[in-house]
Amino acid sequence: MSARTGRSTIVSDTDFDEETKMYDAIVIGARCAGSPTAMLLARQGHRVLVVDRATFPSDTMSTHLIRPPGLAALRRWGLLDDLLATGVPACPSLRFDFGPVVLDGTPPPVDGLSMHYAPRRRVLDKLLLDAAIDAGVEVREQTAVKDLLWEGERVNGVRLNRGGAREVEPRARIVIGADGLRSTVAEQVGARTYHDQGMLTCSYYSYWSAVEAPRLTLYSRPGGAIAEIPTQDGLTCICGCWPAAEDRTVRRDIEGAIAVAIAEHAPELSSRLRGGIRQERFVGTGRIPNHFRQSHGPGWALVGDAAYHKDPIGARGISDAFDDAERVAAAVHAGLTGQESFDAALRGCQAEREEASLALYELDAQFAALEAPPPELQALIARVAGDQAATDELIGVISGTVPVDDVLSPTGPSPAEVA
């Protein structure tokens, strides 16, 4: 049931009669990209169906972190207060521990917001889905996409199956893949990848209680990284990253690998973890590609991780999904209303995505190499370490509140000059 409305989030098979099979948009995936995209379209009067194989609330693999631009999106949608009401702790500052140099600061605000929050996905995703339902979106949980449906060269619907029940074939003017890194929509349309950086890291995490003074920190060293992320219910998410080539070794003993990495890279955290208790199983993967995808074609579009995927070391997937949802929803609305052709609107959307994301995507790939930063970045980090305003500006780049070129461009000002 929707916590806001009391309405069921599941549409029964009998609701798919001949009078209800046509939608303006069908969105595949109901999490951080899919539910906002559907919500924004429905708020503009479009008839939208969302499909997901999961049930909600439920967890999924995640970096947890919502950066200030993502919080600004939630506020624009009227959902920020709902998130804060869940009791998720605020992270007012960020700490980047590079060993010889530690940067500790607060990013310049965007739309008055500089905090970070790291909710559990079972909380965040349910909140987003309920908002979509409140906007009038129809939802089918526990429903798998078997195939895309085609009319000539154009996608015009999906074949769905829910737990062995009869298959149904709703149609739509556009099908939007918000189904993540391993997108069924992307696979079936043959979406090509580009800006491919390969697989750089493997990453595994769990949750600890009774961690003394948890704070949002990334400990980064050549060969590994550890993230400490305060989340809900008094828990702290501890995440380890290693080179992708070490995944098989790490998976043999994740707990041991995390313990060794913390001892080597984050001894200060090691001492605070002594009284901590791990509360859940480890979650993670060694299959983390970095690429953009061709994200639109006749009758289809991709959004969020389905459209482009970056290493989790940057922890910007949720905020980027929100940003992309607004971008794709605007383009699809333009196509549905005839303001532009779908092709022109979605081509512009893809160009905007690259312009907004490519510089940080490449910066994340540098960090994900888990090597010593290049000399120019080492020099920059050392230079700003004694200047709080400059430190905040650099943290703003990583947090998405300061344009990369303002600080890191060879032709742009240094953080000290900006400060």
Short mmCIF file of C-alpha atoms in Angstrom, two decimals:
data_model
loop_
_atom_site.label_atom_id
_atom_site.label_comp_id
_atom_site.label_asym_id
_atom_site.label_seq_id
_atom_site.Cartn_x
_atom_site.Cartn_y
_atom_site.Cartn_z
CA MET A 1 0.00 0.00 0.00
CA SER A 2 1.13 3.58 -0.57
CA ALA A 3 2.02 5.18 2.74
CA ARG A 4 0.69 8.48 1.41
CA THR A 5 -2.54 7.36 -0.24
CA GLY A 6 -3.40 3.89 1.04
CA ARG A 7 -3.72 2.73 -2.59
CA SER A 8 -2.12 -0.52 -3.71
CA THR A 9 1.03 -0.09 -5.75
CA ILE A 10 0.26 -3.25 -7.73
CA VAL A 11 -2.03 -3.20 -10.75
CA SER A 12 -3.82 -6.53 -11.20
CA ASP A 13 -3.77 -8.41 -14.48
CA THR A 14 -7.47 -7.72 -14.95
CA ASP A 15 -6.71 -3.99 -15.07
CA PHE A 16 -4.99 -4.58 -18.40
CA ASP A 17 -8.11 -4.85 -20.52
CA GLU A 18 -8.34 -3.44 -24.01
CA GLU A 19 -9.30 -0.01 -22.72
CA THR A 20 -6.25 0.41 -20.49
CA LYS A 21 -3.40 -1.07 -22.49
CA MET A 22 -2.14 2.16 -24.09
CA TYR A 23 0.13 4.52 -22.16
CA ASP A 24 2.04 7.64 -23.02
CA ALA A 25 5.12 6.12 -21.39
CA ILE A 26 6.10 2.81 -19.82
CA VAL A 27 9.04 3.07 -17.42
CA ILE A 28 11.02 -0.09 -16.68
CA GLY A 29 12.50 0.21 -13.19
CA ALA A 30 10.99 1.91 -10.13
CA ARG A 31 14.02 3.07 -8.18
CA CYS A 32 16.03 6.32 -8.16
CA ALA A 33 15.77 7.04 -11.88
CA GLY A 34 12.50 5.35 -12.79
CA SER A 35 10.08 6.59 -10.13
CA PRO A 36 11.09 10.27 -10.46
CA THR A 37 10.92 10.10 -14.27
CA ALA A 38 7.44 8.59 -14.07
CA MET A 39 6.33 11.04 -11.38
CA LEU A 40 7.46 14.08 -13.36
CA LEU A 41 5.69 12.87 -16.50
CA ALA A 42 2.49 12.06 -14.61
CA ARG A 43 2.51 15.47 -12.95
CA GLN A 44 2.39 16.94 -16.46
CA GLY A 45 -0.72 14.96 -17.27
CA HIS A 46 0.76 11.93 -19.03
CA ARG A 47 -0.46 8.39 -18.54
CA VAL A 48 2.46 6.37 -17.18
CA LEU A 49 3.04 2.75 -16.18
CA VAL A 50 6.03 1.72 -14.06
CA VAL A 51 7.21 -1.90 -13.94
CA ASP A 52 9.75 -3.46 -11.58
CA ARG A 53 10.66 -7.06 -10.78
CA ALA A 54 11.17 -6.13 -7.09
CA THR A 55 8.64 -5.41 -4.36
CA PHE A 56 8.80 -2.26 -2.26
CA PRO A 57 10.11 -1.41 0.25
CA SER A 58 13.32 -3.31 -0.52
CA ASP A 59 17.04 -2.70 -0.54
CA THR A 60 19.36 -2.74 -3.52
CA MET A 61 23.10 -2.36 -3.97
CA SER A 62 23.91 1.32 -3.51
CA THR A 63 26.40 3.97 -2.50
CA HIS A 64 23.58 5.48 -0.36
CA LEU A 65 24.80 9.08 -0.61
CA ILE A 66 22.58 11.91 -1.80
CA ARG A 67 24.71 14.93 -2.57
CA PRO A 68 23.45 18.54 -2.39
CA PRO A 69 22.27 18.67 -6.04
CA GLY A 70 20.17 15.56 -5.36
CA LEU A 71 18.70 17.15 -2.24
CA ALA A 72 17.86 20.23 -4.30
CA ALA A 73 15.95 18.01 -6.72
CA LEU A 74 14.01 16.41 -3.86
CA ARG A 75 13.08 19.87 -2.61
CA ARG A 76 11.91 20.93 -6.09
CA TRP A 77 9.68 17.84 -6.13
CA GLY A 78 8.29 18.53 -2.65
CA LEU A 79 9.90 15.41 -1.18
CA LEU A 80 12.87 16.67 0.87
CA ASP A 81 10.87 17.10 4.07
CA ASP A 82 9.54 13.56 3.63
CA LEU A 83 13.10 12.24 3.44
CA LEU A 84 14.23 14.17 6.51
CA ALA A 85 11.21 12.88 8.43
CA THR A 86 12.57 9.32 8.07
CA GLY A 87 15.31 10.14 10.59
CA VAL A 88 18.23 9.85 8.20
CA PRO A 89 21.23 11.58 9.83
CA ALA A 90 22.72 14.69 8.26
CA CYS A 91 26.37 14.68 7.19
CA PRO A 92 27.37 18.35 7.44
CA SER A 93 30.97 17.90 6.30
CA LEU A 94 33.10 15.57 4.22
CA ARG A 95 36.51 14.22 5.06
CA PHE A 96 38.95 12.95 2.42
CA ASP A 97 41.93 11.19 3.96
CA PHE A 98 44.69 10.73 1.39
CA GLY A 99 47.30 9.69 3.98
CA PRO A 100 49.83 12.51 3.87
CA VAL A 101 47.04 15.06 3.38
CA VAL A 102 43.55 15.20 4.89
CA LEU A 103 40.88 17.50 3.49
CA ASP A 104 37.94 18.23 5.79
CA GLY A 105 35.27 20.71 4.81
CA THR A 106 31.81 21.63 3.63
CA PRO A 107 30.99 22.22 -0.04
CA PRO A 108 29.60 25.58 -1.14
CA PRO A 109 25.82 25.23 -1.18
CA VAL A 110 23.60 24.67 -4.20
CA ASP A 111 20.16 26.22 -3.78
CA GLY A 112 21.06 26.77 -0.14
CA LEU A 113 21.88 23.09 0.49
CA SER A 114 25.34 21.81 1.46
CA MET A 115 24.48 18.76 3.59
CA HIS A 116 24.74 15.14 2.48
CA TYR A 117 22.37 12.36 3.51
CA ALA A 118 22.75 8.59 3.10
CA PRO A 119 19.35 6.88 3.46
CA ARG A 120 18.80 3.16 3.14
CA ARG A 121 17.39 2.37 -0.27
CA ARG A 122 14.39 0.56 1.16
CA VAL A 123 13.41 3.94 2.63
CA LEU A 124 14.34 6.22 -0.27
CA ASP A 125 12.98 4.08 -3.09
CA LYS A 126 9.62 3.54 -1.37
CA LEU A 127 9.33 7.29 -0.79
CA LEU A 128 9.98 7.95 -4.49
CA LEU A 129 7.57 5.25 -5.63
CA ASP A 130 4.82 6.55 -3.35
CA ALA A 131 5.32 10.03 -4.83
CA ALA A 132 4.92 8.57 -8.31
CA ILE A 133 1.70 6.82 -7.25
CA ASP A 134 0.41 10.07 -5.76
CA ALA A 135 1.03 11.70 -9.15
CA GLY A 136 -1.17 9.09 -10.83
CA VAL A 137 1.41 6.58 -12.04
CA GLU A 138 0.25 2.95 -12.33
CA VAL A 139 2.75 0.47 -10.90
CA ARG A 140 3.34 -3.24 -11.34
CA GLU A 141 5.70 -4.79 -8.80
CA GLN A 142 7.11 -8.33 -9.06
CA THR A 143 6.80 -8.06 -12.83
CA ALA A 144 9.46 -9.04 -15.34
CA VAL A 145 9.96 -7.64 -18.81
CA LYS A 146 10.15 -10.58 -21.18
CA ASP A 147 10.50 -8.66 -24.43
CA LEU A 148 10.12 -5.29 -26.03
CA LEU A 149 7.35 -5.06 -28.61
CA TRP A 150 8.06 -3.52 -32.00
CA GLU A 151 6.17 -1.93 -34.84
CA GLY A 152 8.65 -1.99 -37.67
CA GLU A 153 11.82 -0.33 -36.36
CA ARG A 154 10.05 1.37 -33.46
CA VAL A 155 9.51 0.08 -29.92
CA ASN A 156 5.84 0.41 -29.02
CA GLY A 157 5.36 -1.67 -25.87
CA VAL A 158 6.53 -4.47 -23.60
CA ARG A 159 5.64 -8.08 -22.91
CA LEU A 160 5.30 -8.57 -19.14
CA ASN A 161 5.07 -11.58 -16.89
CA ARG A 162 4.24 -11.52 -13.19
CA GLY A 163 5.20 -14.62 -11.27
CA GLY A 164 3.98 -17.14 -13.83
CA ALA A 165 0.67 -15.37 -14.41
CA ARG A 166 -0.52 -14.74 -17.93
CA GLU A 167 1.58 -12.43 -20.04
CA VAL A 168 0.25 -8.98 -20.86
CA GLU A 169 1.39 -6.58 -23.56
CA PRO A 170 0.78 -2.93 -22.66
CA ARG A 171 1.67 -0.43 -25.38
CA ALA A 172 3.13 3.05 -25.16
CA ARG A 173 4.37 5.91 -27.27
CA ILE A 174 7.75 5.49 -25.58
CA VAL A 175 9.40 2.87 -23.36
CA ILE A 176 11.97 4.23 -20.91
CA GLY A 177 14.65 1.94 -19.50
CA ALA A 178 15.40 2.91 -15.90
CA ASP A 179 16.53 -0.63 -15.20
CA GLY A 180 20.10 0.07 -14.23
CA LEU A 181 23.53 -1.04 -15.30
CA ARG A 182 22.36 -4.37 -16.72
CA SER A 183 19.38 -2.84 -18.48
CA THR A 184 17.07 -5.21 -20.34
CA VAL A 185 15.90 -2.31 -22.49
CA ALA A 186 19.48 -1.38 -23.44
CA GLU A 187 20.28 -5.00 -24.24
CA GLN A 188 17.22 -5.55 -26.42
CA VAL A 189 17.66 -2.38 -28.46
CA GLY A 190 21.40 -3.01 -28.82
CA ALA A 191 22.44 0.31 -27.26
CA ARG A 192 26.14 0.82 -27.94
CA THR A 193 28.55 1.95 -25.23
CA TYR A 194 31.14 4.72 -25.54
CA HIS A 195 33.56 6.68 -23.32
CA ASP A 196 34.31 3.19 -21.99
CA GLN A 197 36.78 3.10 -19.08
CA GLY A 198 36.44 -0.63 -18.40
CA MET A 199 36.10 -2.11 -14.91
CA LEU A 200 38.30 -0.36 -12.37
CA THR A 201 37.28 -1.49 -8.89
CA CYS A 202 35.43 -4.13 -6.94
CA SER A 203 33.42 -2.93 -3.98
CA TYR A 204 31.81 -4.60 -0.94
CA TYR A 205 30.04 -3.18 2.11
CA SER A 206 27.97 -3.93 5.18
CA TYR A 207 26.50 -2.10 8.17
CA TRP A 208 27.87 -1.78 11.71
CA SER A 209 26.17 -0.62 14.89
CA ALA A 210 27.90 1.05 17.83
CA VAL A 211 30.57 2.79 15.73
CA GLU A 212 31.95 5.63 17.81
CA ALA A 213 31.49 9.10 16.27
CA PRO A 214 30.71 8.03 12.70
CA ARG A 215 31.33 10.64 10.02
CA LEU A 216 31.29 10.76 6.25
CA THR A 217 34.87 9.93 5.27
CA LEU A 218 36.75 8.46 2.33
CA TYR A 219 40.17 6.96 3.09
CA SER A 220 42.02 6.66 -0.23
CA ARG A 221 45.39 5.00 -0.72
CA PRO A 222 47.20 3.41 -3.66
CA GLY A 223 45.71 -0.06 -3.91
CA GLY A 224 42.51 0.49 -1.95
CA ALA A 225 39.93 2.77 -0.38
CA ILE A 226 37.54 2.65 2.57
CA ALA A 227 34.36 4.70 2.93
CA GLU A 228 32.58 5.39 6.24
CA ILE A 229 28.97 6.47 5.72
CA PRO A 230 26.49 7.18 8.54
CA THR A 231 23.04 5.92 7.59
CA GLN A 232 19.70 5.17 9.26
CA ASP A 233 18.86 3.31 12.46
CA GLY A 234 22.16 4.24 14.09
CA LEU A 235 24.13 2.18 11.58
CA THR A 236 27.32 3.02 9.73
CA CYS A 237 27.95 1.64 6.26
CA ILE A 238 31.59 0.61 5.81
CA CYS A 239 32.57 0.03 2.20
CA GLY A 240 35.85 -1.29 0.82
CA CYS A 241 37.16 -0.78 -2.73
CA TRP A 242 39.97 -2.73 -4.35
CA PRO A 243 41.33 -2.99 -7.91
CA ALA A 244 38.94 -5.02 -10.07
CA ALA A 245 41.68 -7.60 -10.70
CA GLU A 246 41.60 -8.51 -6.99
CA ASP A 247 37.88 -9.33 -6.91
CA ARG A 248 38.26 -13.11 -6.80
CA THR A 249 40.66 -12.88 -3.86
CA VAL A 250 38.49 -10.37 -2.00
CA ARG A 251 35.34 -12.47 -2.46
CA ARG A 252 36.98 -15.49 -0.81
CA ASP A 253 37.06 -13.60 2.49
CA ILE A 254 35.31 -10.24 2.31
CA GLU A 255 35.31 -9.73 6.07
CA GLY A 256 39.04 -10.40 6.25
CA ALA A 257 39.76 -8.16 3.26
CA ILE A 258 37.78 -5.30 4.83
CA ALA A 259 39.59 -5.75 8.15
CA VAL A 260 43.01 -5.67 6.48
CA ALA A 261 42.08 -2.64 4.37
CA ILE A 262 40.82 -0.73 7.40
CA ALA A 263 43.95 -1.57 9.38
CA GLU A 264 46.19 -0.46 6.50
CA HIS A 265 44.29 2.53 5.14
CA ALA A 266 42.16 3.77 8.04
CA PRO A 267 43.75 2.97 11.42
CA GLU A 268 41.75 5.76 13.04
CA LEU A 269 38.55 4.03 11.91
CA SER A 270 39.92 0.69 13.06
CA SER A 271 40.14 1.92 16.64
CA ARG A 272 36.58 3.30 16.53
CA LEU A 273 35.24 0.04 15.07
CA ARG A 274 36.50 -2.12 17.94
CA GLY A 275 33.19 -1.95 19.76
CA GLY A 276 31.14 -2.10 16.58
CA ILE A 277 28.94 -5.04 15.57
CA ARG A 278 28.28 -5.99 11.96
CA GLN A 279 24.51 -6.27 11.53
CA GLU A 280 24.01 -7.51 7.96
CA ARG A 281 25.63 -9.62 5.28
CA PHE A 282 28.14 -8.14 2.86
CA VAL A 283 26.85 -6.75 -0.43
CA GLY A 284 28.90 -5.86 -3.48
CA THR A 285 30.27 -6.80 -6.86
CA GLY A 286 33.36 -6.96 -9.01
CA ARG A 287 31.43 -6.20 -12.20
CA ILE A 288 31.42 -2.41 -12.29
CA PRO A 289 31.84 -1.12 -15.84
CA ASN A 290 32.29 2.56 -16.58
CA HIS A 291 30.62 3.75 -19.76
CA PHE A 292 28.01 5.90 -21.43
CA ARG A 293 25.34 4.32 -23.64
CA GLN A 294 23.54 5.51 -26.71
CA SER A 295 20.43 6.46 -24.78
CA HIS A 296 17.60 6.88 -27.25
CA GLY A 297 16.11 5.54 -30.45
CA PRO A 298 12.72 5.11 -32.10
CA GLY A 299 10.25 4.55 -29.29
CA TRP A 300 12.78 4.11 -26.48
CA ALA A 301 15.04 6.01 -24.09
CA LEU A 302 17.38 5.24 -21.20
CA VAL A 303 17.73 7.11 -17.91
CA GLY A 304 20.05 6.92 -14.89
CA ASP A 305 22.53 4.04 -14.64
CA ALA A 306 21.02 2.49 -17.76
CA ALA A 307 22.20 5.56 -19.70
CA TYR A 308 25.61 5.97 -18.11
CA HIS A 309 27.38 4.19 -15.29
CA LYS A 310 30.37 5.33 -13.27
CA ASP A 311 32.48 3.79 -10.53
CA PRO A 312 30.84 3.96 -7.09
CA ILE A 313 33.94 5.52 -5.55
CA GLY A 314 32.45 8.91 -6.45
CA ALA A 315 29.12 8.07 -4.74
CA ARG A 316 27.12 10.22 -7.11
CA GLY A 317 24.76 7.66 -8.67
CA ILE A 318 21.61 8.69 -6.77
CA SER A 319 22.06 12.42 -7.33
CA ASP A 320 22.90 11.85 -10.99
CA ALA A 321 19.80 9.67 -11.36
CA PHE A 322 17.63 12.52 -10.05
CA ASP A 323 19.30 14.97 -12.41
CA ASP A 324 18.87 12.61 -15.34
CA ALA A 325 15.22 11.95 -14.47
CA GLU A 326 14.46 15.66 -14.80
CA ARG A 327 16.38 15.81 -18.06
CA VAL A 328 14.72 12.77 -19.63
CA ALA A 329 11.23 13.65 -18.37
CA ALA A 330 11.54 17.10 -19.95
CA ALA A 331 12.64 15.62 -23.27
CA VAL A 332 9.90 12.97 -23.27
CA HIS A 333 7.28 15.59 -22.37
CA ALA A 334 8.44 17.69 -25.33
CA GLY A 335 8.07 14.67 -27.60
CA LEU A 336 4.67 13.65 -26.23
CA THR A 337 3.25 17.16 -26.61
CA GLY A 338 4.72 17.80 -30.05
CA GLN A 339 6.95 20.67 -28.92
CA GLU A 340 9.83 18.76 -30.53
CA SER A 341 10.24 15.44 -32.24
CA PHE A 342 11.22 12.65 -29.87
CA ASP A 343 14.48 12.27 -31.75
CA ALA A 344 15.46 15.93 -31.46
CA ALA A 345 14.43 16.20 -27.81
CA LEU A 346 16.23 13.03 -26.75
CA ARG A 347 19.31 13.83 -28.83
CA GLY A 348 19.53 17.12 -26.95
CA CYS A 349 19.03 15.23 -23.69
CA GLN A 350 21.97 12.94 -24.42
CA ALA A 351 24.19 15.92 -25.26
CA GLU A 352 23.17 17.67 -22.02
CA ARG A 353 23.95 14.53 -20.03
CA GLU A 354 27.47 14.36 -21.44
CA GLU A 355 28.09 18.05 -20.85
CA ALA A 356 26.88 17.79 -17.25
CA SER A 357 28.58 14.50 -16.40
CA LEU A 358 31.71 13.82 -18.42
CA ALA A 359 34.22 15.83 -16.38
CA LEU A 360 33.18 14.22 -13.07
CA TYR A 361 32.97 10.81 -14.75
CA GLU A 362 36.61 11.18 -15.78
CA LEU A 363 37.61 12.48 -12.33
CA ASP A 364 35.94 9.49 -10.68
CA ALA A 365 37.84 7.18 -13.04
CA GLN A 366 41.10 8.76 -11.84
CA PHE A 367 40.21 8.08 -8.21
CA ALA A 368 38.94 4.58 -9.08
CA ALA A 369 42.32 3.66 -10.54
CA LEU A 370 43.39 3.43 -6.85
CA GLU A 371 46.79 4.78 -7.72
CA ALA A 372 48.63 7.83 -6.48
CA PRO A 373 46.89 10.89 -7.96
CA PRO A 374 48.62 12.42 -10.98
CA PRO A 375 51.24 15.02 -10.02
CA GLU A 376 49.06 18.01 -10.85
CA LEU A 377 46.24 16.71 -8.63
CA GLN A 378 48.67 15.87 -5.82
CA ALA A 379 50.02 19.41 -6.02
CA LEU A 380 46.50 20.84 -5.94
CA ILE A 381 45.50 18.75 -2.91
CA ALA A 382 48.64 19.75 -1.05
CA ARG A 383 48.14 23.41 -1.95
CA VAL A 384 44.57 23.66 -0.69
CA ALA A 385 45.12 21.65 2.51
CA GLY A 386 46.03 24.70 4.58
CA ASP A 387 43.28 26.93 3.20
CA GLN A 388 39.77 26.14 4.42
CA ALA A 389 37.96 28.17 1.76
CA ALA A 390 39.99 26.50 -0.97
CA THR A 391 39.42 23.08 0.63
CA ASP A 392 35.67 23.70 0.64
CA GLU A 393 35.83 24.68 -3.03
CA LEU A 394 37.61 21.45 -3.97
CA ILE A 395 35.16 19.42 -1.90
CA GLY A 396 32.45 21.30 -3.78
CA VAL A 397 33.80 19.90 -7.04
CA ILE A 398 33.60 16.34 -5.70
CA SER A 399 30.14 17.04 -4.25
CA GLY A 400 28.78 18.47 -7.49
CA THR A 401 28.17 22.00 -6.23
CA VAL A 402 31.15 23.62 -8.00
CA PRO A 403 31.85 23.09 -11.73
CA VAL A 404 34.94 20.95 -12.31
CA ASP A 405 36.45 23.47 -14.70
CA ASP A 406 36.27 26.22 -12.07
CA VAL A 407 38.91 24.40 -10.04
CA LEU A 408 40.59 21.62 -12.01
CA SER A 409 40.78 23.02 -15.54
CA PRO A 410 44.32 23.87 -16.64
CA THR A 411 42.97 27.25 -17.73
CA GLY A 412 40.70 27.79 -14.76
CA PRO A 413 41.54 29.41 -11.43
CA SER A 414 43.07 27.42 -8.61
CA PRO A 415 41.03 26.93 -5.44
CA ALA A 416 43.22 29.51 -3.71
CA GLU A 417 42.36 32.03 -6.42
CA VAL A 418 38.68 31.16 -6.21
CA ALA A 419 38.77 31.54 -2.45
#
